[in-house]
Coordinates of C-alpha atoms and ligand atoms in Angstrom, one line a residue:
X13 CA -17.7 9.9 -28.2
X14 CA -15.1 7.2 -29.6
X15 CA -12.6 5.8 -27.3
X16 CA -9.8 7.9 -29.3
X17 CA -12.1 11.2 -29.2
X18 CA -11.8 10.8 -25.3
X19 CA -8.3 9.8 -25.2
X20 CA -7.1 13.0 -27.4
X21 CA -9.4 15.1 -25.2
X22 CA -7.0 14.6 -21.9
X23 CA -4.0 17.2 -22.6
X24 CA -0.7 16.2 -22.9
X25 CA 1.9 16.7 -19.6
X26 CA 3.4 19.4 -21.8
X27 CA -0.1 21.3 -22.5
X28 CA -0.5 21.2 -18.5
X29 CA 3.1 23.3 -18.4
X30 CA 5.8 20.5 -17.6
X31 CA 9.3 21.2 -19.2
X32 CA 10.6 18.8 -21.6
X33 CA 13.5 17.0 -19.4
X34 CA 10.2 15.9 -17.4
X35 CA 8.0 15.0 -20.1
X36 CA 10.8 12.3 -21.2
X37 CA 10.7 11.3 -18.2
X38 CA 6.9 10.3 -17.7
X39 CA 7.4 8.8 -21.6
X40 CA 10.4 6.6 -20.4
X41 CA 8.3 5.6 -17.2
X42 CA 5.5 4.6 -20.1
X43 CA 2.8 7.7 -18.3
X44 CA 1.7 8.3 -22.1
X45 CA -1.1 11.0 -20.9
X46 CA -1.6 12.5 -16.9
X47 CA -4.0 10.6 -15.3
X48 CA -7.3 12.7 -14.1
X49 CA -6.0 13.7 -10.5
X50 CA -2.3 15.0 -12.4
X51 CA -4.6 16.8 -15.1
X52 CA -6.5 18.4 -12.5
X53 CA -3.4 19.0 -9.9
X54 CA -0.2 19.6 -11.8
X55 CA -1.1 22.7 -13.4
X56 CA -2.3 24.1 -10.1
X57 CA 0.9 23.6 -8.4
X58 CA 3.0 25.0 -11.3
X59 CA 1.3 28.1 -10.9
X60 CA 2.2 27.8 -7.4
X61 CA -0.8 27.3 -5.4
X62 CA -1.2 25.0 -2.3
X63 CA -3.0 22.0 -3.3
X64 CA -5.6 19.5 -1.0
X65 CA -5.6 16.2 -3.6
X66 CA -8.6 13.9 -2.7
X67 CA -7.5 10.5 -4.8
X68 CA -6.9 7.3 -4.1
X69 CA -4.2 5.3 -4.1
X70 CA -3.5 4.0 -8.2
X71 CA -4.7 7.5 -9.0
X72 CA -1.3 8.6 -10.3
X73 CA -1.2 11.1 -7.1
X74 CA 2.6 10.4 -6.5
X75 CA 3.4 11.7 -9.9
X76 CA 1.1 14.6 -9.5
X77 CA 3.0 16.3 -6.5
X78 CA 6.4 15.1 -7.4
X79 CA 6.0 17.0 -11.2
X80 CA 5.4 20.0 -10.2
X81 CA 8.3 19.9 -7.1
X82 CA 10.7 18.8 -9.9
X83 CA 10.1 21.4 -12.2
X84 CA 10.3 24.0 -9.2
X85 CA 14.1 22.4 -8.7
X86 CA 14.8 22.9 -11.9
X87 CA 14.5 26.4 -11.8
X88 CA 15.6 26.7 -8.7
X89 CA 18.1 23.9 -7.9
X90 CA 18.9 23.7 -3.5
X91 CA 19.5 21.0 -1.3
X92 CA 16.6 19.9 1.0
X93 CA 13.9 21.6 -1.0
X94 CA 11.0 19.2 -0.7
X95 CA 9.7 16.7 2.3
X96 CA 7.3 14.5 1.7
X97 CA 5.9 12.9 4.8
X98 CA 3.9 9.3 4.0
X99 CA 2.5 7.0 7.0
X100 CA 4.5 4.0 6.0
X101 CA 7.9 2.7 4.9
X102 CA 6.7 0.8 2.1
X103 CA 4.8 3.8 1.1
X104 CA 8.0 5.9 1.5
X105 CA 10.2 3.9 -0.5
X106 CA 7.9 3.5 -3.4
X107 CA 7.5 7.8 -3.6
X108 CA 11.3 7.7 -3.3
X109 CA 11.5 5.1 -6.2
X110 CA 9.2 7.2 -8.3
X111 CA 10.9 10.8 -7.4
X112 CA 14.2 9.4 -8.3
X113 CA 13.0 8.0 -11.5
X114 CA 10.7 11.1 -12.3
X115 CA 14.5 13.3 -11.8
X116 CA 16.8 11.1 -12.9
X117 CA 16.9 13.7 -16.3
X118 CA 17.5 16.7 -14.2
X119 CA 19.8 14.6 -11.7
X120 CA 18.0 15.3 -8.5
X121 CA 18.6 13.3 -5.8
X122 CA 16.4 11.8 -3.1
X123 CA 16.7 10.3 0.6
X124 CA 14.4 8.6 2.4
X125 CA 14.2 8.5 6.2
X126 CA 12.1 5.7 7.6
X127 CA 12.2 3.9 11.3
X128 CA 13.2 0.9 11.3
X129 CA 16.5 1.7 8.9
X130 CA 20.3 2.4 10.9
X131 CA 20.0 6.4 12.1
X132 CA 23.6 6.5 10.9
X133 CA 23.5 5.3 7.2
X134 CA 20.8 8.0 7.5
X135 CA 22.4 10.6 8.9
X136 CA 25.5 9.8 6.6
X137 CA 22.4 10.4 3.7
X138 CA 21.0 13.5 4.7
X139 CA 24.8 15.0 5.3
X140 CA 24.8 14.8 1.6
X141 CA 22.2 17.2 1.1
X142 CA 19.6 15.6 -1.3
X143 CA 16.9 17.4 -3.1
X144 CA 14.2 15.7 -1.9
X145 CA 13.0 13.9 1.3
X146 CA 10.8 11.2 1.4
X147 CA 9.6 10.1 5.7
X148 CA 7.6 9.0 7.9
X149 CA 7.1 11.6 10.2
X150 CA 8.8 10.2 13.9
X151 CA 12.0 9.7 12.3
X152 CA 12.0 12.5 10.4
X153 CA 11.6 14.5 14.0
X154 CA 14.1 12.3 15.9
X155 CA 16.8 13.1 13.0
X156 CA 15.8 17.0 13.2
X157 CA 16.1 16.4 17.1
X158 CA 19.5 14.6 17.1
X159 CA 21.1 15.0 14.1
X160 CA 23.9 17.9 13.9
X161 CA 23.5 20.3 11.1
X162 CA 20.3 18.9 10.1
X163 CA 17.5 20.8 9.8
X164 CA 14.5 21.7 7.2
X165 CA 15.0 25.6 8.0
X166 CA 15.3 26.0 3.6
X167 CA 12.9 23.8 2.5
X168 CA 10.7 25.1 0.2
X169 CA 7.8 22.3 -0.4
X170 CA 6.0 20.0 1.7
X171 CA 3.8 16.6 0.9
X172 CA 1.6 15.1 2.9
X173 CA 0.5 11.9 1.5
X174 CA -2.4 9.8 2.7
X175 CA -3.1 12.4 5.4
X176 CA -6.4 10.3 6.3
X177 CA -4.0 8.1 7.5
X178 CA -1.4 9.9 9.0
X179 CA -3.6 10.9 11.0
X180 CA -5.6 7.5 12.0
X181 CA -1.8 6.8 12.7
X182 CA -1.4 9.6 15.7
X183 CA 1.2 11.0 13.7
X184 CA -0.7 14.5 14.4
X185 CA 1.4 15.6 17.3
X186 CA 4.2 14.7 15.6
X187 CA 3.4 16.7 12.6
X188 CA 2.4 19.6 14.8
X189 CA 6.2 19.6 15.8
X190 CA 7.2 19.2 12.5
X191 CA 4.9 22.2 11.2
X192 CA 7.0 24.3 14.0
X193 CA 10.4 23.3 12.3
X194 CA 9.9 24.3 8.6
X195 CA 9.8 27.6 7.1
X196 CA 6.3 29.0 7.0
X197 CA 7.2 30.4 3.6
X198 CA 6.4 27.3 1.6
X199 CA 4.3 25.5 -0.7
X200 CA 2.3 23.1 0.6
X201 CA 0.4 19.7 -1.0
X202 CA -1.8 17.7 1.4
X203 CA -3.2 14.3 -0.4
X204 CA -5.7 11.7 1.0
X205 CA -8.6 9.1 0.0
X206 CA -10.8 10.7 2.5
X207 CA -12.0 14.2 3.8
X208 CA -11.9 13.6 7.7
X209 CA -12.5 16.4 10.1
X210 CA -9.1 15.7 11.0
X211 CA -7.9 16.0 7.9
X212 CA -9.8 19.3 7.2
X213 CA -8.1 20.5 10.4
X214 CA -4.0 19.4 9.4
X215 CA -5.3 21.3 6.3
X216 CA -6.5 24.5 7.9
X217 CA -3.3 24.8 10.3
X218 CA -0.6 24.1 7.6
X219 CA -2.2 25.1 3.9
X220 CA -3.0 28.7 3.0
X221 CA -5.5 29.4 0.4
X222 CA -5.3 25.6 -0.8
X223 CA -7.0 24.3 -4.4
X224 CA -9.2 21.2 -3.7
X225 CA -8.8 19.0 -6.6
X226 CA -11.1 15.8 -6.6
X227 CA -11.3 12.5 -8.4
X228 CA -14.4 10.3 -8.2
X229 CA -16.4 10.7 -5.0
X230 CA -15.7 10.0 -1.4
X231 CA -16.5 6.4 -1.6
X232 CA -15.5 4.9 -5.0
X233 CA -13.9 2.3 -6.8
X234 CA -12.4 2.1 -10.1
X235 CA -14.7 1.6 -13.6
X236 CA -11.9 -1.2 -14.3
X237 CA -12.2 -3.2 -11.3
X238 CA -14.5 -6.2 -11.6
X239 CA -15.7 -6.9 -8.1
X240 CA -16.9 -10.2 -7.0
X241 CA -18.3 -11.8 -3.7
X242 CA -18.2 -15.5 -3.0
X243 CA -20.5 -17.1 -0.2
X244 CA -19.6 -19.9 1.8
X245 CA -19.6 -21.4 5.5
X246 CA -17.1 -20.2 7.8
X247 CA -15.4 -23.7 8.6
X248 CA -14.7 -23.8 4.7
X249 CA -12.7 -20.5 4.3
X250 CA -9.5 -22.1 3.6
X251 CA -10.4 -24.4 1.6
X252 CA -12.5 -21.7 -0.7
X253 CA -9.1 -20.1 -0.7
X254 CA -7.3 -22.4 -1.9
X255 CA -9.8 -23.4 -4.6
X256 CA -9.3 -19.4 -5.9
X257 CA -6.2 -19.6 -6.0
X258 CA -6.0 -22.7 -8.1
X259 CA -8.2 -21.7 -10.3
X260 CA -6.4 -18.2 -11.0
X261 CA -3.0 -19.8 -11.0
X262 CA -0.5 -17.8 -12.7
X263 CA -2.1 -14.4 -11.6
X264 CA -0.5 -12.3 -9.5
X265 CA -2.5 -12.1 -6.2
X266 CA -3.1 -10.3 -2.8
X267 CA -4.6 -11.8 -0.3
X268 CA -5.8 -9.6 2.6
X269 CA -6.4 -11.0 6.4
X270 CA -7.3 -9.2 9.5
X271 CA -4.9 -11.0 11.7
X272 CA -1.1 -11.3 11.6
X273 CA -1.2 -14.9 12.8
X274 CA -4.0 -15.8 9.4
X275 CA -1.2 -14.0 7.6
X276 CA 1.3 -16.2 8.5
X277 CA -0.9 -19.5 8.4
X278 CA -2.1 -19.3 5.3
X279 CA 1.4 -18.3 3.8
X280 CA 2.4 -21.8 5.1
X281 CA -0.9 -23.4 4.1
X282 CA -0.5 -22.0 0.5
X283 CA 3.2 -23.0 0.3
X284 CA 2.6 -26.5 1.7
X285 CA 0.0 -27.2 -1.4
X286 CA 2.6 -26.1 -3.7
X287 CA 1.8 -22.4 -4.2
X288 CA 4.5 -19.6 -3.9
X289 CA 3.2 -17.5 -1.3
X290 CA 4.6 -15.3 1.0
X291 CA 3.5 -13.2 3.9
X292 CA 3.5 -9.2 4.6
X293 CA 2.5 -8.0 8.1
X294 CA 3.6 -5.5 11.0
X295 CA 5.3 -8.2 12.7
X296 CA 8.1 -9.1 10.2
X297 CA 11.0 -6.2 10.2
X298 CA 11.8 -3.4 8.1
X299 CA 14.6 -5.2 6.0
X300 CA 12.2 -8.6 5.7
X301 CA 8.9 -6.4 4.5
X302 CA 10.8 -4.4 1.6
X303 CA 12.3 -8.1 0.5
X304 CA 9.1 -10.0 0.6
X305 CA 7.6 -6.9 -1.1
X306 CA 10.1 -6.7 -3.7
X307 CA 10.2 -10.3 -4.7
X308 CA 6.6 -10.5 -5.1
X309 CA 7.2 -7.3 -7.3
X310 CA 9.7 -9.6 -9.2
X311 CA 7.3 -12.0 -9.9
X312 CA 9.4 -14.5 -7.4
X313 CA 6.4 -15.2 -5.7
X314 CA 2.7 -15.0 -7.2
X315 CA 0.7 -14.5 -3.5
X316 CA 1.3 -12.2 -1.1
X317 CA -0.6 -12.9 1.9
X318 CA -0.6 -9.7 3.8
X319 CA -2.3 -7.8 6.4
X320 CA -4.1 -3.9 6.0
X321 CA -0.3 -2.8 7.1
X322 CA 0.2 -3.6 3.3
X323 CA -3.0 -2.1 2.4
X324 CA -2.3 1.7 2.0
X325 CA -0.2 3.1 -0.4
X326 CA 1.8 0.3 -2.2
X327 CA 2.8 0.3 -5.6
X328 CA 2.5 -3.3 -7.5
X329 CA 1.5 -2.4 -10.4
X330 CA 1.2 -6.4 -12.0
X331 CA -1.8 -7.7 -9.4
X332 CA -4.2 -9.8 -11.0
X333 CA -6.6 -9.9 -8.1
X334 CA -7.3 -8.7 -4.9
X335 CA -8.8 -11.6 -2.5
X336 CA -10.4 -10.5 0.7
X337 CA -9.9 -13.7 3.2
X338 CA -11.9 -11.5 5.8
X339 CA -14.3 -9.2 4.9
X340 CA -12.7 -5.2 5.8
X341 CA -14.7 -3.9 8.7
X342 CA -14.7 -0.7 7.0
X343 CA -15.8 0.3 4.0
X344 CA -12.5 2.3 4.0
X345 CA -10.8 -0.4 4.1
X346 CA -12.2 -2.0 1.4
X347 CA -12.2 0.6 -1.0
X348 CA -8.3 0.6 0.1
X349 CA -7.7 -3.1 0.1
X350 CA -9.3 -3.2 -3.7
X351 CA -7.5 -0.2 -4.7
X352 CA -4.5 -2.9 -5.3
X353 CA -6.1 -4.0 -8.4
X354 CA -7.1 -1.9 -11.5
X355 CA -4.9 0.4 -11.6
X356 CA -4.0 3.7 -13.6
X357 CA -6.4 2.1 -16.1
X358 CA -5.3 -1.3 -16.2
X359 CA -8.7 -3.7 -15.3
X360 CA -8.3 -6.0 -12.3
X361 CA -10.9 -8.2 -10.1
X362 CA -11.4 -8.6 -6.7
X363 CA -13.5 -11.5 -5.2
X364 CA -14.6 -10.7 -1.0
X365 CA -14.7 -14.1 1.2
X366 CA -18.2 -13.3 2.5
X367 CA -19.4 -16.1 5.5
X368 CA -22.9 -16.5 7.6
X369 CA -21.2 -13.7 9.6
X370 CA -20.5 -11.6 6.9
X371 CA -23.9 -10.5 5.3
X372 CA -24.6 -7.4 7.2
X373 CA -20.8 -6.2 6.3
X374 CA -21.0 -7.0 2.8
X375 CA -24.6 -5.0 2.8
X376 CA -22.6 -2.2 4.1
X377 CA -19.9 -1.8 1.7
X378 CA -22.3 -2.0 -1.2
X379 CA -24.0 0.9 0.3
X380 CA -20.6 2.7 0.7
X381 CA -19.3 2.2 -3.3
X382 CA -22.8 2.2 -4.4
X383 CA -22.6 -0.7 -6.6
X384 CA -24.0 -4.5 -6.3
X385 CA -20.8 -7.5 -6.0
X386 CA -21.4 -10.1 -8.0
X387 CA -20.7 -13.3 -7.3
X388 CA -17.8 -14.6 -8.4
X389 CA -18.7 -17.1 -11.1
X390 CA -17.6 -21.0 -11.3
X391 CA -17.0 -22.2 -7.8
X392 CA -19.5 -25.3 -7.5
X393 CA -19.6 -26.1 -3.9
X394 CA -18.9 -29.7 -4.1
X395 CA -16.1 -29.4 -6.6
X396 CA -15.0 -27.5 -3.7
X397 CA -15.2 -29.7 -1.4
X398 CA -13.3 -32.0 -3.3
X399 CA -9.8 -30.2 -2.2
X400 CA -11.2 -30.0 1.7
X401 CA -9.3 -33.3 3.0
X402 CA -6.0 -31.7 1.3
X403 CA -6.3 -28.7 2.8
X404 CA -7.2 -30.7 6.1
X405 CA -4.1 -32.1 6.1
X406 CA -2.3 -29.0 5.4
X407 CA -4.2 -26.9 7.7
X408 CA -3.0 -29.4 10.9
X409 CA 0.5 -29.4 9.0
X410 CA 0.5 -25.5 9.0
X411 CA -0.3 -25.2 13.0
X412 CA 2.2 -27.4 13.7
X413 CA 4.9 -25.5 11.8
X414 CA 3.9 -22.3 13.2
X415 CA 3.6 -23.6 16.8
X416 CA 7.3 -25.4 16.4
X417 CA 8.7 -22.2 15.0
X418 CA 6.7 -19.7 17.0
X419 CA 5.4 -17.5 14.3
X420 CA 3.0 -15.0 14.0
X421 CA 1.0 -13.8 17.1
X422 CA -0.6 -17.2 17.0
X423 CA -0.6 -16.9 21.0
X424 CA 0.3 -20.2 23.2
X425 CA 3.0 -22.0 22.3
X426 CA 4.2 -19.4 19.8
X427 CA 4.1 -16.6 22.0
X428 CA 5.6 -18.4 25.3
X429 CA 8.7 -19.4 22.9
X430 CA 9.3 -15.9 21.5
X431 CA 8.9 -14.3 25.2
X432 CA 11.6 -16.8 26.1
X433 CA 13.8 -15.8 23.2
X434 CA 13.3 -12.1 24.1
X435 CA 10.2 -11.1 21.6
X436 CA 12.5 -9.7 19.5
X437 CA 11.9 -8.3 15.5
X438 CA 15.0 -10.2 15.0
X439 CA 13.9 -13.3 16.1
X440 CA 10.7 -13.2 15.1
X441 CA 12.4 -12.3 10.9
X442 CA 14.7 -15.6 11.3
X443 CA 11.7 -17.2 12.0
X444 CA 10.2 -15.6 9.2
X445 CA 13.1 -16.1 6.6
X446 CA 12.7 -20.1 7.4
X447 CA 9.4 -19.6 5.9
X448 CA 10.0 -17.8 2.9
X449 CA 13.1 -20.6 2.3
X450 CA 9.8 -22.9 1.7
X451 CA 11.0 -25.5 3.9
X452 CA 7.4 -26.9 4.8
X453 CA 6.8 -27.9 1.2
X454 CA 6.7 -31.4 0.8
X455 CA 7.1 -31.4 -2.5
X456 CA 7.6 -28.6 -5.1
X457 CA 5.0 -29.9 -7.3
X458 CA 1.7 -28.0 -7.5
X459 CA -1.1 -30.8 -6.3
X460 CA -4.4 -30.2 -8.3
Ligands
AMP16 P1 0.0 6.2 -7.4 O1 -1.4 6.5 -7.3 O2 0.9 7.4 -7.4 O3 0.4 5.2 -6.4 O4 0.3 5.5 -8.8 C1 -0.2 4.3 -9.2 C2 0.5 3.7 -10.4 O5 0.2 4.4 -11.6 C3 2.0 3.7 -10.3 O6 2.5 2.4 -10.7 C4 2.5 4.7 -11.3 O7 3.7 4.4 -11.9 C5 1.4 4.7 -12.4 N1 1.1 6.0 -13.1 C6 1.2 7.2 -12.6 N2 0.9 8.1 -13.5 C7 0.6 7.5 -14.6 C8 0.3 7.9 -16.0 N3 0.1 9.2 -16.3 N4 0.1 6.9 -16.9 C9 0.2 5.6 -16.6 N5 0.6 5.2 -15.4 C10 0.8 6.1 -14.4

């Protein structure tokens, strides 16, 4: 079969049922045909069934609950309608983002209620009684606890997105509550990666009669996604780094740590050899995530150097490559980490750091995706080596700054000077903003 045999095989969003105000918007959001999980869900819950989506994230999986909710406010246009509940802000934002541009032709409106955001501006929100809630599920209980007049008593569709990890979250009590507070006449979609036994149970106690709709298998990674290993000694990690990142200058990049403290170190490291890097982890606030997020979305910065807080759920649709500084302890978290890249079709590469410590792990998630990494082509070790006293430098340069400023949880001198300035999210985002000002560059050329 031709490429253009297969292509004209996939139906259109108006042979799977969606009205035309919707199908203008998918064209003006450049969705020319439903990806497989929308193919496979949307008609579903048009027809009105509960639905248990397993996809991963860059499946198209926002699009395929929030069609079928729009179309159901179409015909039957109420405030607070729909709740979706997603484990993080980012995650929450980005549905909201989508929802709003999915109904901007049939004017609905959407709110999203996240921690970490003023409770009144919120409030304020909700008192205007939008279509559509996007949350994360302990706010969305503290404003049905506290807030007058609010409540979900007419809402008529619920989302839970990335249930895996809602759940790895211990957002299950919470959701329990939740459950209690909304009408049990509703529809109900539940999506996520995996199928837990957790999972499987949040599906038992809140969908009836549910569709399972499934792309690829439990473990898999996209056809598109070109994934690499690179092998090297453990005292040469940075340095390894830093050679990728010259070499694939002018992609747009993620960079994936386990720590907070590596986050924030090699954010300075990459900065202070004259790459514009930035960093995305749990400890920066609310208000600094969404702007580091958003100017790496803008292209203002070309690394992101982020934690698996990042990992789940976010929508940047431009990343080149996906670059594993440590090696995911689960094969989960690979599969998640990866998922940034090669996207909704789009081909992408990823290229895992893999030490002497690392072989077993690396073993593992080849097992898990059932492919063979290859290794990533064109890194001579001693041409390597050859950046390893710049990088030196930088490296001691990089400790200092974050042991001056206190960043990070880098522990000792960092830690005893945000305990004396309260160990506050606000001091540790000031902290935070003097980074992302790139004050530790010595110069805003990029060294070779
Ligand atoms: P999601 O899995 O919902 O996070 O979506 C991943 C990305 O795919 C987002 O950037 C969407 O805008 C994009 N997308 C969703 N549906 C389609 C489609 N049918 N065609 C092209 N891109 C899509």
């Amino acid at each position: 079969m031709t490429e253009s045999e297969a292509e004209s095989e996939v139906p259109t969003f108006a042979e799977l049922g969606v009205i035309p105000p919707l199908c203008e918007a998918c064209e003006s959001l450049g969705f020319k045909k439903p990806t497989d999980i929308q193919a496979k869900a949307i008609p579903e819950a048009l027809a009105g069934r509960d639905v248990i989506g397993l996809a991963q994230t860059g499946s198209g999986k926002t699009a395929a609950f929030s069609i079928p909710i729009l179309q159901a406010l179409w015909d039957n246009p109420q405030p607070l309608f729909a709740c979706v509940i997603a484990p993080t802000r980012e995650l929450s934002y980005q549905i909201a983002q989508q929802i709003e541009a999915l109904g901007a032709t049939i004017g609905a409106r959407c709110a999203t209620i996240v921690g970490g955001m003023d409770m009144m501006a919120q409030a304020i929100a909700l008192s205007k009684r939008p279509h559509v809630i996007v949350a994360t599920p302990g706010r969305l209980q503290d404003h049905l606890e506290n807030t007058k007049g609010f409540s979900l008593r007419s809402l008529k569709y619920l989302v839970m997105d990335e249930a895996d990890r809602l759940l790895d979250l211990d957002f299950g009590p919470i959701i329990d509550r939740l459950l209690q507070n909304i009408p049990k006449e509703r529809r109900t979609m539940l999506f996520s990666a995996t199928m837990t036994t957790k999972v499987a149970k949040l599906q038992r106690a809140s969908l009836r009669s549910p569709v399972r709709v499934e792309i690829g298998t439990k473990y898999s990674t996209v056809e598109t996604l070109q994934q690499y290993y690179l092998f090297m000694p453990f005292a040469h990690k940075d340095t390894y780094l830093v050679h990728l990142a010259n070499e694939q200058a002018g992609q747009s990049i993620i960079v994936f740590t386990r720590t907070v403290h590596d986050a924030q170190r090699l954010a300075i490291l990459l900065r202070l050899l004259g790459f514009s890097a930035i960093p995305l982890h749990g400890q920066l606030s609310q208000t600094a995530r969404l702007g580091a997020l958003n100017k790496f979305k803008a292209g203002g910065r070309s690394i992101m150097v982020c934690t698996d807080v990042a990992a789940r759920g976010l929508d940047i649709p431009s990343v080149d490559l996906v670059i594993n500084f440590d090696i995911p302890t689960h094969s989960k978290d690979y599969i998640h980490r990866v998922g940034r890249t090669a996207r909704a079709g789009r081909s992408g590469r990823s290229v895992t750091l893999v030490t002497q410590y690392d072989v077993e792990l690396l073993q593992r998630i080849e097992a898990a995706i059932g492919k063979r990494l290859e290794e990533f082509p064109g890194s001579d070790r001693e041409m390597v080596m050859l950046l390893s006293e710049r990088v030196g430098e930088a490296q001691r340069a990089a400790q200092r700054e974050i042991q001056d400023k206190g960043l990070g949880s880098a522990g000792g001198a960092g830690r005893r000077r945000r305990r004396q300035a309260g160990d506050d999210d606000d001091n540790r985002d000031r902290d935070d903003d003097v980074v992302q000002a790139g004050s530790y560059r010595k110069s805003g050329k990029r060294r070779k």
